[in-house]
XYZ file of C-alpha atoms in Angstrom:
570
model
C 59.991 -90.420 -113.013
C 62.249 -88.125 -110.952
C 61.050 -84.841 -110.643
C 63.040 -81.722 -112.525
C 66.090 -80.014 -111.341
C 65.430 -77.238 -109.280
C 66.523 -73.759 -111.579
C 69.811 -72.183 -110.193
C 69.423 -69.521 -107.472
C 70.461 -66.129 -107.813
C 73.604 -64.969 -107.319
C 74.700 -63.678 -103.801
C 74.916 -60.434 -103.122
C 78.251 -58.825 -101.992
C 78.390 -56.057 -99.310
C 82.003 -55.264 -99.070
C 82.360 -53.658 -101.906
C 78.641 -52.811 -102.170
C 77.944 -54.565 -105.543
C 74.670 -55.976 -106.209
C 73.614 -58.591 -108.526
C 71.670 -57.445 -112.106
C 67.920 -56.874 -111.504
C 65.728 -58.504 -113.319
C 63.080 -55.912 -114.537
C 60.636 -55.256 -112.497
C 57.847 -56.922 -112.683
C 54.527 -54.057 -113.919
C 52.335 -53.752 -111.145
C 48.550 -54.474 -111.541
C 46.157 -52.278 -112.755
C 45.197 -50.004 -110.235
C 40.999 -50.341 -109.250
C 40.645 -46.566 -108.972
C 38.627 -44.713 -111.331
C 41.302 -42.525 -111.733
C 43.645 -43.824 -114.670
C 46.470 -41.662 -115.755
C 49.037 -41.908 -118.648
C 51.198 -44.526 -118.593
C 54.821 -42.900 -117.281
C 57.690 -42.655 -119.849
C 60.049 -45.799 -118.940
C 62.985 -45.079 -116.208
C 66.386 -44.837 -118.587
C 68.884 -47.800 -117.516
C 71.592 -47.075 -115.031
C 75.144 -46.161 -115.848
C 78.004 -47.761 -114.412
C 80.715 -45.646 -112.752
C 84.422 -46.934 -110.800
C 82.913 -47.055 -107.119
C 79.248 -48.562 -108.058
C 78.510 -51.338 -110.052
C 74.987 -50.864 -111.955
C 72.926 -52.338 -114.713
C 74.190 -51.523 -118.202
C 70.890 -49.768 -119.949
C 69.155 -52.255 -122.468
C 66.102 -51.669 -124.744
C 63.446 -50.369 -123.036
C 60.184 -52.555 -123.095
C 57.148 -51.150 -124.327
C 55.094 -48.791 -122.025
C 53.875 -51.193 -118.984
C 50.389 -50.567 -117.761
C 49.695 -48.272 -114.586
C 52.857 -48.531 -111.805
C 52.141 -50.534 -108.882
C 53.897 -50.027 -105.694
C 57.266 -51.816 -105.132
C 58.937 -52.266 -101.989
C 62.282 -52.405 -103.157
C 62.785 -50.080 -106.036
C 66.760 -49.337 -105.664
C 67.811 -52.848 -105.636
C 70.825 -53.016 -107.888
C 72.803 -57.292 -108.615
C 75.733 -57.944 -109.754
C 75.414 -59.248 -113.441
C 76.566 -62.626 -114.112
C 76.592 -64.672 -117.044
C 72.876 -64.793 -117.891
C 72.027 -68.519 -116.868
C 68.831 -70.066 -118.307
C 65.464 -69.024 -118.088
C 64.072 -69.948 -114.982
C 60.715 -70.502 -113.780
C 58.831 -67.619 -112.940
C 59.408 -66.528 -109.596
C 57.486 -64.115 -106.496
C 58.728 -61.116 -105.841
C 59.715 -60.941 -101.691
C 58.374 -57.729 -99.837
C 62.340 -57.228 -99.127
C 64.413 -57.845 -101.635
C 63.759 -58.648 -105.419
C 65.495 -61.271 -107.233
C 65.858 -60.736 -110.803
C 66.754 -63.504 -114.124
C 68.415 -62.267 -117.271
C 66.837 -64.090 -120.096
C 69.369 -64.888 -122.873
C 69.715 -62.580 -125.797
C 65.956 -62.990 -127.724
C 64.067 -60.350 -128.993
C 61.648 -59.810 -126.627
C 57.832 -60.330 -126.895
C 56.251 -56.926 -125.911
C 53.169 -56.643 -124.163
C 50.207 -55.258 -126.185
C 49.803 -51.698 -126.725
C 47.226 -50.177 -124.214
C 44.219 -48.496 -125.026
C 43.271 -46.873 -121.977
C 45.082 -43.265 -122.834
C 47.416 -42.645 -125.122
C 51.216 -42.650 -124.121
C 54.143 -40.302 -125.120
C 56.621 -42.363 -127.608
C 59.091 -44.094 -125.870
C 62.981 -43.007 -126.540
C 65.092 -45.314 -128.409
C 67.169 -47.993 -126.911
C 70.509 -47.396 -126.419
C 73.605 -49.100 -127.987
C 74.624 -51.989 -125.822
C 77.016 -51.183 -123.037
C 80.017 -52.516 -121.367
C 80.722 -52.844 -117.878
C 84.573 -53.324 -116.189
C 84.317 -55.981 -114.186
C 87.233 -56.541 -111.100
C 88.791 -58.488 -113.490
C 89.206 -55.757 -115.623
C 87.565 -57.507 -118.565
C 84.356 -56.109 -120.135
C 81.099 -58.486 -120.169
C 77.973 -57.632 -122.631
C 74.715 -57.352 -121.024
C 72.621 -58.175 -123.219
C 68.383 -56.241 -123.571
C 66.659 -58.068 -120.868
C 62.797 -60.022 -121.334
C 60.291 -57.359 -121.088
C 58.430 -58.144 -117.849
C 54.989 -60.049 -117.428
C 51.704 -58.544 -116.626
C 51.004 -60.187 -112.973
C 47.797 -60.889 -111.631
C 46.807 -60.686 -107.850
C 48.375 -64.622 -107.250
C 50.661 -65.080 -109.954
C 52.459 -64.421 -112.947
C 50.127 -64.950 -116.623
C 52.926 -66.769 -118.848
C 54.298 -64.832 -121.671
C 51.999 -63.432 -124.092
C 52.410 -65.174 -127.557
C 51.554 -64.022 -131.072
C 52.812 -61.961 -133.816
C 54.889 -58.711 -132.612
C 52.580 -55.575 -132.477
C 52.382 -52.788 -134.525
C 54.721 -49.676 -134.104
C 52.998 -47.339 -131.645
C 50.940 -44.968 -133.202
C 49.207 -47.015 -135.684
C 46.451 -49.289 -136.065
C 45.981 -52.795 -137.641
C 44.323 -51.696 -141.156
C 40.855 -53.023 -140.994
C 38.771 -54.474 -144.099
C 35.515 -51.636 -144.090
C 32.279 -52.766 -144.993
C 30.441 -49.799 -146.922
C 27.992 -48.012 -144.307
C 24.378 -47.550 -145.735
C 23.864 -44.133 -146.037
C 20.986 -42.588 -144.549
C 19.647 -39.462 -146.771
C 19.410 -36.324 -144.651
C 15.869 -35.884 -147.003
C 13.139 -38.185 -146.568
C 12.529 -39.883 -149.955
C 9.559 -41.631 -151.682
C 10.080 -45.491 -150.700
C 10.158 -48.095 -153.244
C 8.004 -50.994 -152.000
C 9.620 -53.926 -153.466
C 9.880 -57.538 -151.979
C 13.540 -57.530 -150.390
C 16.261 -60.318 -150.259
C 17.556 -60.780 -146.241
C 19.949 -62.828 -147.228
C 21.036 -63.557 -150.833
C 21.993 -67.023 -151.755
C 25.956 -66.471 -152.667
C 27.730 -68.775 -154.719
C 25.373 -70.624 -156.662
C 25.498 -68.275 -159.931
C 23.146 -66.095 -158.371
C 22.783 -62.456 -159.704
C 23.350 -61.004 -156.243
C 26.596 -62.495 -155.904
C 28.497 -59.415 -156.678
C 27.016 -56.562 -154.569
C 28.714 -53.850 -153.304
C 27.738 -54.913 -149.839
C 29.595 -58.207 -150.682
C 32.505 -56.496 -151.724
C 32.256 -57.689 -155.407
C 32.841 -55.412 -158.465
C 29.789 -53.930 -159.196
C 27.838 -53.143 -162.796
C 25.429 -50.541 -161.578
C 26.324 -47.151 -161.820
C 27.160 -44.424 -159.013
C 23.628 -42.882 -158.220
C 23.490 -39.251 -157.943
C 21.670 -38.926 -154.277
C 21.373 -35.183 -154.616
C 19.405 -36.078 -158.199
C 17.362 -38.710 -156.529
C 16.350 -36.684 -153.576
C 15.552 -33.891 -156.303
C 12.762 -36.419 -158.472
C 11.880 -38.438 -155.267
C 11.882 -36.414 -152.320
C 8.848 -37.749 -149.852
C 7.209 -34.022 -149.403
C 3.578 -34.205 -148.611
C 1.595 -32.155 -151.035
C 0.568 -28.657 -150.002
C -2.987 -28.792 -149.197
C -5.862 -25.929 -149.239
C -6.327 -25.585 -144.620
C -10.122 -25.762 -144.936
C -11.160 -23.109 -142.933
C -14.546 -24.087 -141.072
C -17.454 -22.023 -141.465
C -18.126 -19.677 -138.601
C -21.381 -20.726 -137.584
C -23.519 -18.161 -136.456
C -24.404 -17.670 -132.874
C -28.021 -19.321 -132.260
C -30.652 -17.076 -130.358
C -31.958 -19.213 -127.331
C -35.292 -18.150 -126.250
C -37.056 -20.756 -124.543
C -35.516 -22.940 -121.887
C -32.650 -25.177 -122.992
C -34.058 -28.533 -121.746
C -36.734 -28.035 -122.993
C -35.879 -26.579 -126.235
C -33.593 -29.896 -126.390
C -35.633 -32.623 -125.596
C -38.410 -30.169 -128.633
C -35.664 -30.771 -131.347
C -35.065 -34.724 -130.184
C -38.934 -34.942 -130.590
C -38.762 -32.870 -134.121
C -35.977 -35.290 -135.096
C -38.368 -37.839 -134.817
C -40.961 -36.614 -137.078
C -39.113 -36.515 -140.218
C -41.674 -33.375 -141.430
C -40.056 -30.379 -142.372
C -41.231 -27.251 -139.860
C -42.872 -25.340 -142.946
C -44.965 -28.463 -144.268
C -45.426 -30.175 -140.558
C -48.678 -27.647 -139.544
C -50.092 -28.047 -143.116
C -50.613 -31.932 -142.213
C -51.999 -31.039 -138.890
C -54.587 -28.258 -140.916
C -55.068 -31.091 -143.194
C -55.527 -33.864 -140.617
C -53.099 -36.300 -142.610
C -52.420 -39.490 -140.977
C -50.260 -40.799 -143.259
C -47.604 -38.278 -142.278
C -48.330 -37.968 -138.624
C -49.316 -41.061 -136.072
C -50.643 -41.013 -132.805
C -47.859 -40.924 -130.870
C -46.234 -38.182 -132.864
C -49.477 -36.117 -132.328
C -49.571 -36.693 -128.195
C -45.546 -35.486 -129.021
C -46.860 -32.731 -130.931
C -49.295 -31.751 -127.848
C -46.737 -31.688 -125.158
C -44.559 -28.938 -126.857
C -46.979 -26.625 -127.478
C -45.856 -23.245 -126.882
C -47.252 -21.872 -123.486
C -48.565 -18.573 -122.649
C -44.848 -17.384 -121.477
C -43.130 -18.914 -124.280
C -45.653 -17.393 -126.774
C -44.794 -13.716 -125.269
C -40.877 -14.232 -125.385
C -41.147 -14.923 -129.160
C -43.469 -12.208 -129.934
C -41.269 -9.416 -128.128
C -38.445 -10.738 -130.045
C -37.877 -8.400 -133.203
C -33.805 -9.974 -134.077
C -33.378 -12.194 -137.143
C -35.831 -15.367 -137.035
C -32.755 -17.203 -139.156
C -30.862 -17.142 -135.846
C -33.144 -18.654 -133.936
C -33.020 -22.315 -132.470
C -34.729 -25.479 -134.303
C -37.635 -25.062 -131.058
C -37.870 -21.561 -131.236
C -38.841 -21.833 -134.859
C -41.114 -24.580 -134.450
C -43.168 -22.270 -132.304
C -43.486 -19.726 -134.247
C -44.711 -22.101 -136.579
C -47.299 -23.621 -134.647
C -47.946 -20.147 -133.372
C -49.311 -19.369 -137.255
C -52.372 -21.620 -136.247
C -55.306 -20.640 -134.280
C -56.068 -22.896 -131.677
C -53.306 -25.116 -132.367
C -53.310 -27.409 -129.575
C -57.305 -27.996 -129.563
C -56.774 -28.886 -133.159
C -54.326 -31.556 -132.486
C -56.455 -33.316 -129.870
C -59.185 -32.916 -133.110
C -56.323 -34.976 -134.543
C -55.846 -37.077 -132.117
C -59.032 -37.778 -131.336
C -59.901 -38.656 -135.020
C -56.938 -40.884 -135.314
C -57.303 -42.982 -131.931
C -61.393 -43.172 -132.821
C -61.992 -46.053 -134.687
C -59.630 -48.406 -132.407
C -61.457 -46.985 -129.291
C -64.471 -47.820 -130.798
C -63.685 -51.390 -131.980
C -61.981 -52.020 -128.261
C -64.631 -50.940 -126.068
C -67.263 -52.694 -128.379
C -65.540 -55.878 -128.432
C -65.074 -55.994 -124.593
C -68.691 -54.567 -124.014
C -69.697 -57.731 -126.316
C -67.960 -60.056 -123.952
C -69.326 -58.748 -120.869
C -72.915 -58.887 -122.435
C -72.177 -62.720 -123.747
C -70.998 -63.687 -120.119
C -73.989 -62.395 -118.390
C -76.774 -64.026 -121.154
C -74.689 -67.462 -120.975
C -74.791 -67.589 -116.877
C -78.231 -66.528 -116.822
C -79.180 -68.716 -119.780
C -77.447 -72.357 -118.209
C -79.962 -74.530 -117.126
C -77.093 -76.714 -116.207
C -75.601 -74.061 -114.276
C -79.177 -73.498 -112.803
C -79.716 -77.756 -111.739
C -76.033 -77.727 -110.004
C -77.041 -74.962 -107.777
C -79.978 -76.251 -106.345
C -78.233 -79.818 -106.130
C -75.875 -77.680 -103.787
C -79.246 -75.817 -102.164
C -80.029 -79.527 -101.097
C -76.831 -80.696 -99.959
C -76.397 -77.229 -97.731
C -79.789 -77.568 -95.620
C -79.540 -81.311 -95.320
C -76.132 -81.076 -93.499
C -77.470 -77.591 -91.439
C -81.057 -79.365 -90.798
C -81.805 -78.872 -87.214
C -79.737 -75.775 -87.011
C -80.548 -72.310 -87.576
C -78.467 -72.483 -90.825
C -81.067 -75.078 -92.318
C -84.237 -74.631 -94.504
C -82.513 -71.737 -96.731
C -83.952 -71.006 -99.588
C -80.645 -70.223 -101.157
C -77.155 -69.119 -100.960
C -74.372 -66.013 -101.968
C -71.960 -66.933 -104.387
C -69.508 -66.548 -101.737
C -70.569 -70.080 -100.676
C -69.397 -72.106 -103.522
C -65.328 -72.077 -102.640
C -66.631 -73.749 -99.229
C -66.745 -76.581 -100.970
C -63.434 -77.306 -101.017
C -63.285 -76.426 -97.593
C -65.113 -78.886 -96.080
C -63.431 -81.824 -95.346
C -64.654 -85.292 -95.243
C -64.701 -87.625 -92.403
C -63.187 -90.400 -94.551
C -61.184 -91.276 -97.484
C -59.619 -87.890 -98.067
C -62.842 -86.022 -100.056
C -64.586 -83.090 -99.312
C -67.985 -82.071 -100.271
C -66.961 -80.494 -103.911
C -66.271 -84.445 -104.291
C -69.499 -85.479 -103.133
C -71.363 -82.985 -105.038
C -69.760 -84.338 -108.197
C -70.268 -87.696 -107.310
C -74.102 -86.857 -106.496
C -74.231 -85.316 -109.917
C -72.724 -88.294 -111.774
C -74.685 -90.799 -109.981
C -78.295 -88.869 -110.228
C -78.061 -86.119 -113.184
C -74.252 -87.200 -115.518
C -76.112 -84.910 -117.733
C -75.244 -81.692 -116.187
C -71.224 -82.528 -115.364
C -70.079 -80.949 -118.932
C -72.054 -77.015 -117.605
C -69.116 -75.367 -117.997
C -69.437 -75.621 -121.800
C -72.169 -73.524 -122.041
C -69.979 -70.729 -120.037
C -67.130 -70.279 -122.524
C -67.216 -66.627 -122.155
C -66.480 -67.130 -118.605
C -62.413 -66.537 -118.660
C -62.142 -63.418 -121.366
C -64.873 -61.561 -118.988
C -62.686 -61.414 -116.157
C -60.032 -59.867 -117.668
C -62.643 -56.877 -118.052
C -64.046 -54.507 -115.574
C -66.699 -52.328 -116.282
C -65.512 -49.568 -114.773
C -62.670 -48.910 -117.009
C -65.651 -49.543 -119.457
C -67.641 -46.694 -118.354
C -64.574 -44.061 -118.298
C -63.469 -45.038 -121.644
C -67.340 -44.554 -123.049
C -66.695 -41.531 -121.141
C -63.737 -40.279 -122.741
C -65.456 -40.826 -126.466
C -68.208 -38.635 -125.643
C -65.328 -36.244 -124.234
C -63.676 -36.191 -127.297
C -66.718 -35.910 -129.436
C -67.764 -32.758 -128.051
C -64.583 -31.686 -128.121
C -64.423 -31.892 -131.939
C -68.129 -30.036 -132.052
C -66.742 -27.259 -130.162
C -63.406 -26.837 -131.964
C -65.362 -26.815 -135.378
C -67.518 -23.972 -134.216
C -64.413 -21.705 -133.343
C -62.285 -22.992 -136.173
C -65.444 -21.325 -138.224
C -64.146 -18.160 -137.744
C -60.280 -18.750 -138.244
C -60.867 -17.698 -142.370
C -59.062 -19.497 -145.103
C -56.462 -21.091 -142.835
C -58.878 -23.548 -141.227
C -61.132 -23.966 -144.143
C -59.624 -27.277 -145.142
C -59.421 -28.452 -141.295
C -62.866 -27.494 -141.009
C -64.337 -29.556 -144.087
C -62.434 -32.696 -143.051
C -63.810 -32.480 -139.415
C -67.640 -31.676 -140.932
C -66.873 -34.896 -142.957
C -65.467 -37.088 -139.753
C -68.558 -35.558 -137.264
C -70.811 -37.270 -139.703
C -69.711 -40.820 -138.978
C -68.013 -40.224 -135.511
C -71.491 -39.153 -134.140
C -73.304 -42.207 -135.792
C -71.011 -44.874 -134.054
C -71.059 -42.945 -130.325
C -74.742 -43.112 -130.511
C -74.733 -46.617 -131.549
C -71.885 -47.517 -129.282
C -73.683 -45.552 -125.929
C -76.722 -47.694 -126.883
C -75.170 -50.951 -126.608
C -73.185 -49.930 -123.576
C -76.757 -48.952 -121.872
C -78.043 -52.031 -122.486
C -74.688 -54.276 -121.487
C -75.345 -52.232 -118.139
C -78.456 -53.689 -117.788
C -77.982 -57.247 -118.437
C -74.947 -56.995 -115.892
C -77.529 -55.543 -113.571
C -79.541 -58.820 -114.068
C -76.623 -60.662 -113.826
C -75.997 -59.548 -110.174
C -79.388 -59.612 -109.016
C -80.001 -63.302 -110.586
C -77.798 -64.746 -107.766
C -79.660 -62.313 -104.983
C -77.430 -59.600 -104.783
C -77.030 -56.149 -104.895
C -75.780 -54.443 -108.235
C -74.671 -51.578 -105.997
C -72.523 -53.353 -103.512
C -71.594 -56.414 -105.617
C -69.568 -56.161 -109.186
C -69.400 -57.834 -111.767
C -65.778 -59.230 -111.924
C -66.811 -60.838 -108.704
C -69.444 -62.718 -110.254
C -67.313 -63.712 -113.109
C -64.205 -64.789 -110.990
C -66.041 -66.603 -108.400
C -68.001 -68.737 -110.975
C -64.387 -69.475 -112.477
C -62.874 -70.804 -109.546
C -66.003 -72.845 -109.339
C -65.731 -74.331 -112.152
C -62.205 -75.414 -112.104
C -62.715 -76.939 -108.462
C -65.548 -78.723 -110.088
C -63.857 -79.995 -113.138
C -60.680 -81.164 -110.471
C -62.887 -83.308 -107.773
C -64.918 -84.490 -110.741
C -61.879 -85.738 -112.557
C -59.961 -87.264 -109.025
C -63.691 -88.965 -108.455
C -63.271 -90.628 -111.887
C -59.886 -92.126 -111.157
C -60.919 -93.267 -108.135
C -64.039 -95.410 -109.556
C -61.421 -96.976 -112.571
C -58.604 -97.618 -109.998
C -61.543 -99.335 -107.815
C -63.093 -101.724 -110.709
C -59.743 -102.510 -111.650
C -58.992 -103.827 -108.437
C -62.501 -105.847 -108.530
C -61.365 -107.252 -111.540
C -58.484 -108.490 -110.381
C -60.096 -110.000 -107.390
C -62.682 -111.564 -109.264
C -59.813 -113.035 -111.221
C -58.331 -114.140 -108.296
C -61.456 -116.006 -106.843
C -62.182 -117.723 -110.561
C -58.300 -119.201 -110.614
């Protein structure tokens, strides 16, 4: 297919008689990148042609171009020919500028711009004649308003329907705003439609927001915002109570950690001495007595409280609880009275109990003739192994000895002599293997010591005579420690009975422990009775160990006869 013709080329330029060809408009320069953008300049009017100069008859003016770009050739004037047929667009030279003449259409303006606003345009002039050498006059017709270039090349022309008089703007369809009330109203919480279903018969289908014709009436906002308006109700400021300033007399801490323990008591100040007068247990426990004890007000405290003659309503929660307890004679020796009567009864039943287990230990060791047959079997054992030594013909042995049992090895077959022993016993008295049956008190006693024994006995007679001497002085107290003093007459009665009872029995547990010691030929001075009981423990448990390991040994040994004997028959 042979390519298209090439379009004509411009007419020549003449220099004799200095007539140019008609200029094509020129083309608008690009948009300038600076950040300064300026009104777009009114258009240049069309040249006027004279006798000596031939120029461009003036045509329409285009619409207002965007920003000017720089032209080289500016004043470059053709000679205007016949308008031949649109050619192709074509670049603009640095030097010279070669213009078309479209025919005679309307032209297509560019749109309007909306960077800044630009003045109005004047209006075209009436279509000129020029007198040509021939004298003859040729029409020029409005030439094709120019194309907005880009950096390469030019954009084709822009296509559509012709724009709107400058000035005005293309009416556009509004879409009611919702209004926002200036007034906070009450909101209506109901369940709202996103998006309604149109079109199917719905109710919603005519809305205002859809643009349909509306049944509801106009609402009156400034009505609504009248019965609805969203004001919080008005509400009485509570004003707290000044709280009066609290006196502190005694020291903070400890006026503190007072009130923490007070807290704890759940007794009201005015009642809480009455159920220490009245010695009432059922409102006051042990440990809230000891409590009770430790915040009793001291000789400093007492004298702060008594030199202060303010109002007793302003004092703090501790400094009132002093002066309560200050209202009692003797307060603090009358809670230890308390004390002492509440802790009694449990001290009593303890240290009984564990002087009972200490006296049943020592009768059940001294009482075990089984006990008694396994210590001479060990007598023998000792001086035959040291006969012929210095160590031999002893006529007995510390209780120290027995864990050297264990100790001493076995030339053979992995025993020692605690396995001998038990093996002498089972083969000469089996009778005497199950001893440490008869000592069953033998693990609870040494858990005990005596000692702790004695100072608790101690601490009952302590707090007996305590109780004596407080009754005496609370004698003289008057009506406030009448009540206190019948209930303490009451509790000496019995109290007195069971620590004379109780210091018997601990006499005589003293004695059979005393025995105890000296039944194995030592010193009760110099040798305790824990040691007695733990070393006859470990004993025992060796024993019941090498005795048991002895057994399997004998089974695992007939076994293995019997399966010889099986072998030999077969």
């Amino acid at each position: 297919r042979p390519p298209p013709p090439p379009p004509p080329p411009p007419p020549p330029v003449s220099n004799s008689d200095n007539t140019h060809a008609l200029p094509r408009p020129p083309p608008p320069p690009p948009v300038s990148n600076s950040d300064n953008i300026h009104a777009l300049p009114r258009p240049p009017p069309p040249p006027v042609f004279n006798s000596e100069k031939t120029h461009v008859l003036p045509r329409p003016p285009p619409p207002p171009p965007p920003p000017p770009m720089q032209n080289s050739n500016q004043n470059t004037v053709a000679r205007p020919p016949r308008p031949p047929p649109p050619p192709p667009p074509m670049q603009h030279s640095n030097q010279n500028t070669v213009a078309r003449v479209s025919p005679p259409i309307p032209p297509t303006p560019p749109p309007a711009p909306t960077i800044h606003a630009s003045p109005t345009p004047p209006p075209p002039p009436a279509p000129t004649t020029r007198q040509s050498p021939g004298n003859s006059a040729t029409k020029i017709s409005p030439p094709t308003p120019p194309r907005i270039p880009s950096s390469s090349a030019s954009l084709p022309p822009p296509t559509g329907p012709p724009p709107l008089p400058i000035g005005k703007k293309l009416p556009i369809r509004s879409t009611p705003k919702p209004v926002i009330p200036t007034i906070k109203l009450k909101p209506f919480y109901w369940l709202k439609l996103t998006k309604a279903v149109t079109g199917s018969g719905s109710i919603w289908d005519e809305t205002p927001m859809s643009g349909g014709a509306s049944k509801a009436p106009d609402i009156n906002r400034a009505q609504l915002q009248i019965c609805f308006t969203a004001v919080d109700p008005v509400r009485p400021v509570k004003k707290d109570p000044v709280k009066p300033k609290i006196v502190r007399l005694i020291d903070s801490k400890r006026a503190q950690n007072c009130e923490i323990m007070l807290s704890n008591v759940k007794v009201p100040l005015q009642d809480l001495m009455n159920s220490v007068l009245n010695l009432d247990e059922s409102a006051l426990d042990a440990d809230k007595v000891e409590n009770l004890i430790k915040f009793c007000p001291t000789t400093e405290e007492k004298s702060k409280l008594k030199a202060y003659d303010g109002d007793k309503n302003m004092l703090g929660k501790c400094e009132l609880f002093f002066l309560e307890m200050m209202k009692v004679p003797r307060v603090e020796q009358k809670l230890r009275v308390f004390s002492f009567k509440i802790q009694f009864c449990s001290q009593i039943s303890q240290l009984r109990d564990s002087l009972n287990v200490v006296n049943s230990t020592a009768e059940q060791i001294k009482n075990s003739e089984k006990l008694k047959r396994i210590m001479q079997t060990i007598l023998a054992i000792g001086n035959a192994l040291n006969q012929g030594t210095n160590r031999g013909n002893a006529v007995g042995f510390k209780l120290d000895s027995l864990p050297k049992l264990s100790e001493t090895r076995s030339s053979h077959f992995h025993k020692n002599l605690m396995h001998y022993l038990c093996w002498i016993l089972s083969e000469k008295t089996p009778e005497v293997l199950d001893f440490a049956e008869d000592l069953f008190s033998l693990e609870p006693a040494t858990k005990i010591q005596p000692k702790f024994l004695a100072d608790e006995m101690q601490a009952i007679n302590k707090g007996l005579g305590n109780v004596v001497e407080e009754l005496s002085s609370s004698e003289e107290d008057g009506s406030i420690s009448s009540n206190f003093n019948e209930i303490v007459k009451e509790f000496l009665r019995y109290a007195e009975a069971e620590v004379r009872s109780l210091a018997s029995f601990f006499s005589e547990v003293g004695r059979n422990v005393d025995s105890l010691i000296r039944y194995f030929g030592e010193d009760p001075a110099k040798y305790h009775f824990e040691k007695v009981v733990s070393t006859l423990l470990d004993f025992v448990r060796l024993f019941n160990r090498a005795h048991e390991e002895n057994r399997k040994q004998v089974e695992a040994e007939a076994k293995k006869n019997a399966e010889k004997e099986k072998t030999k028959t077969k």
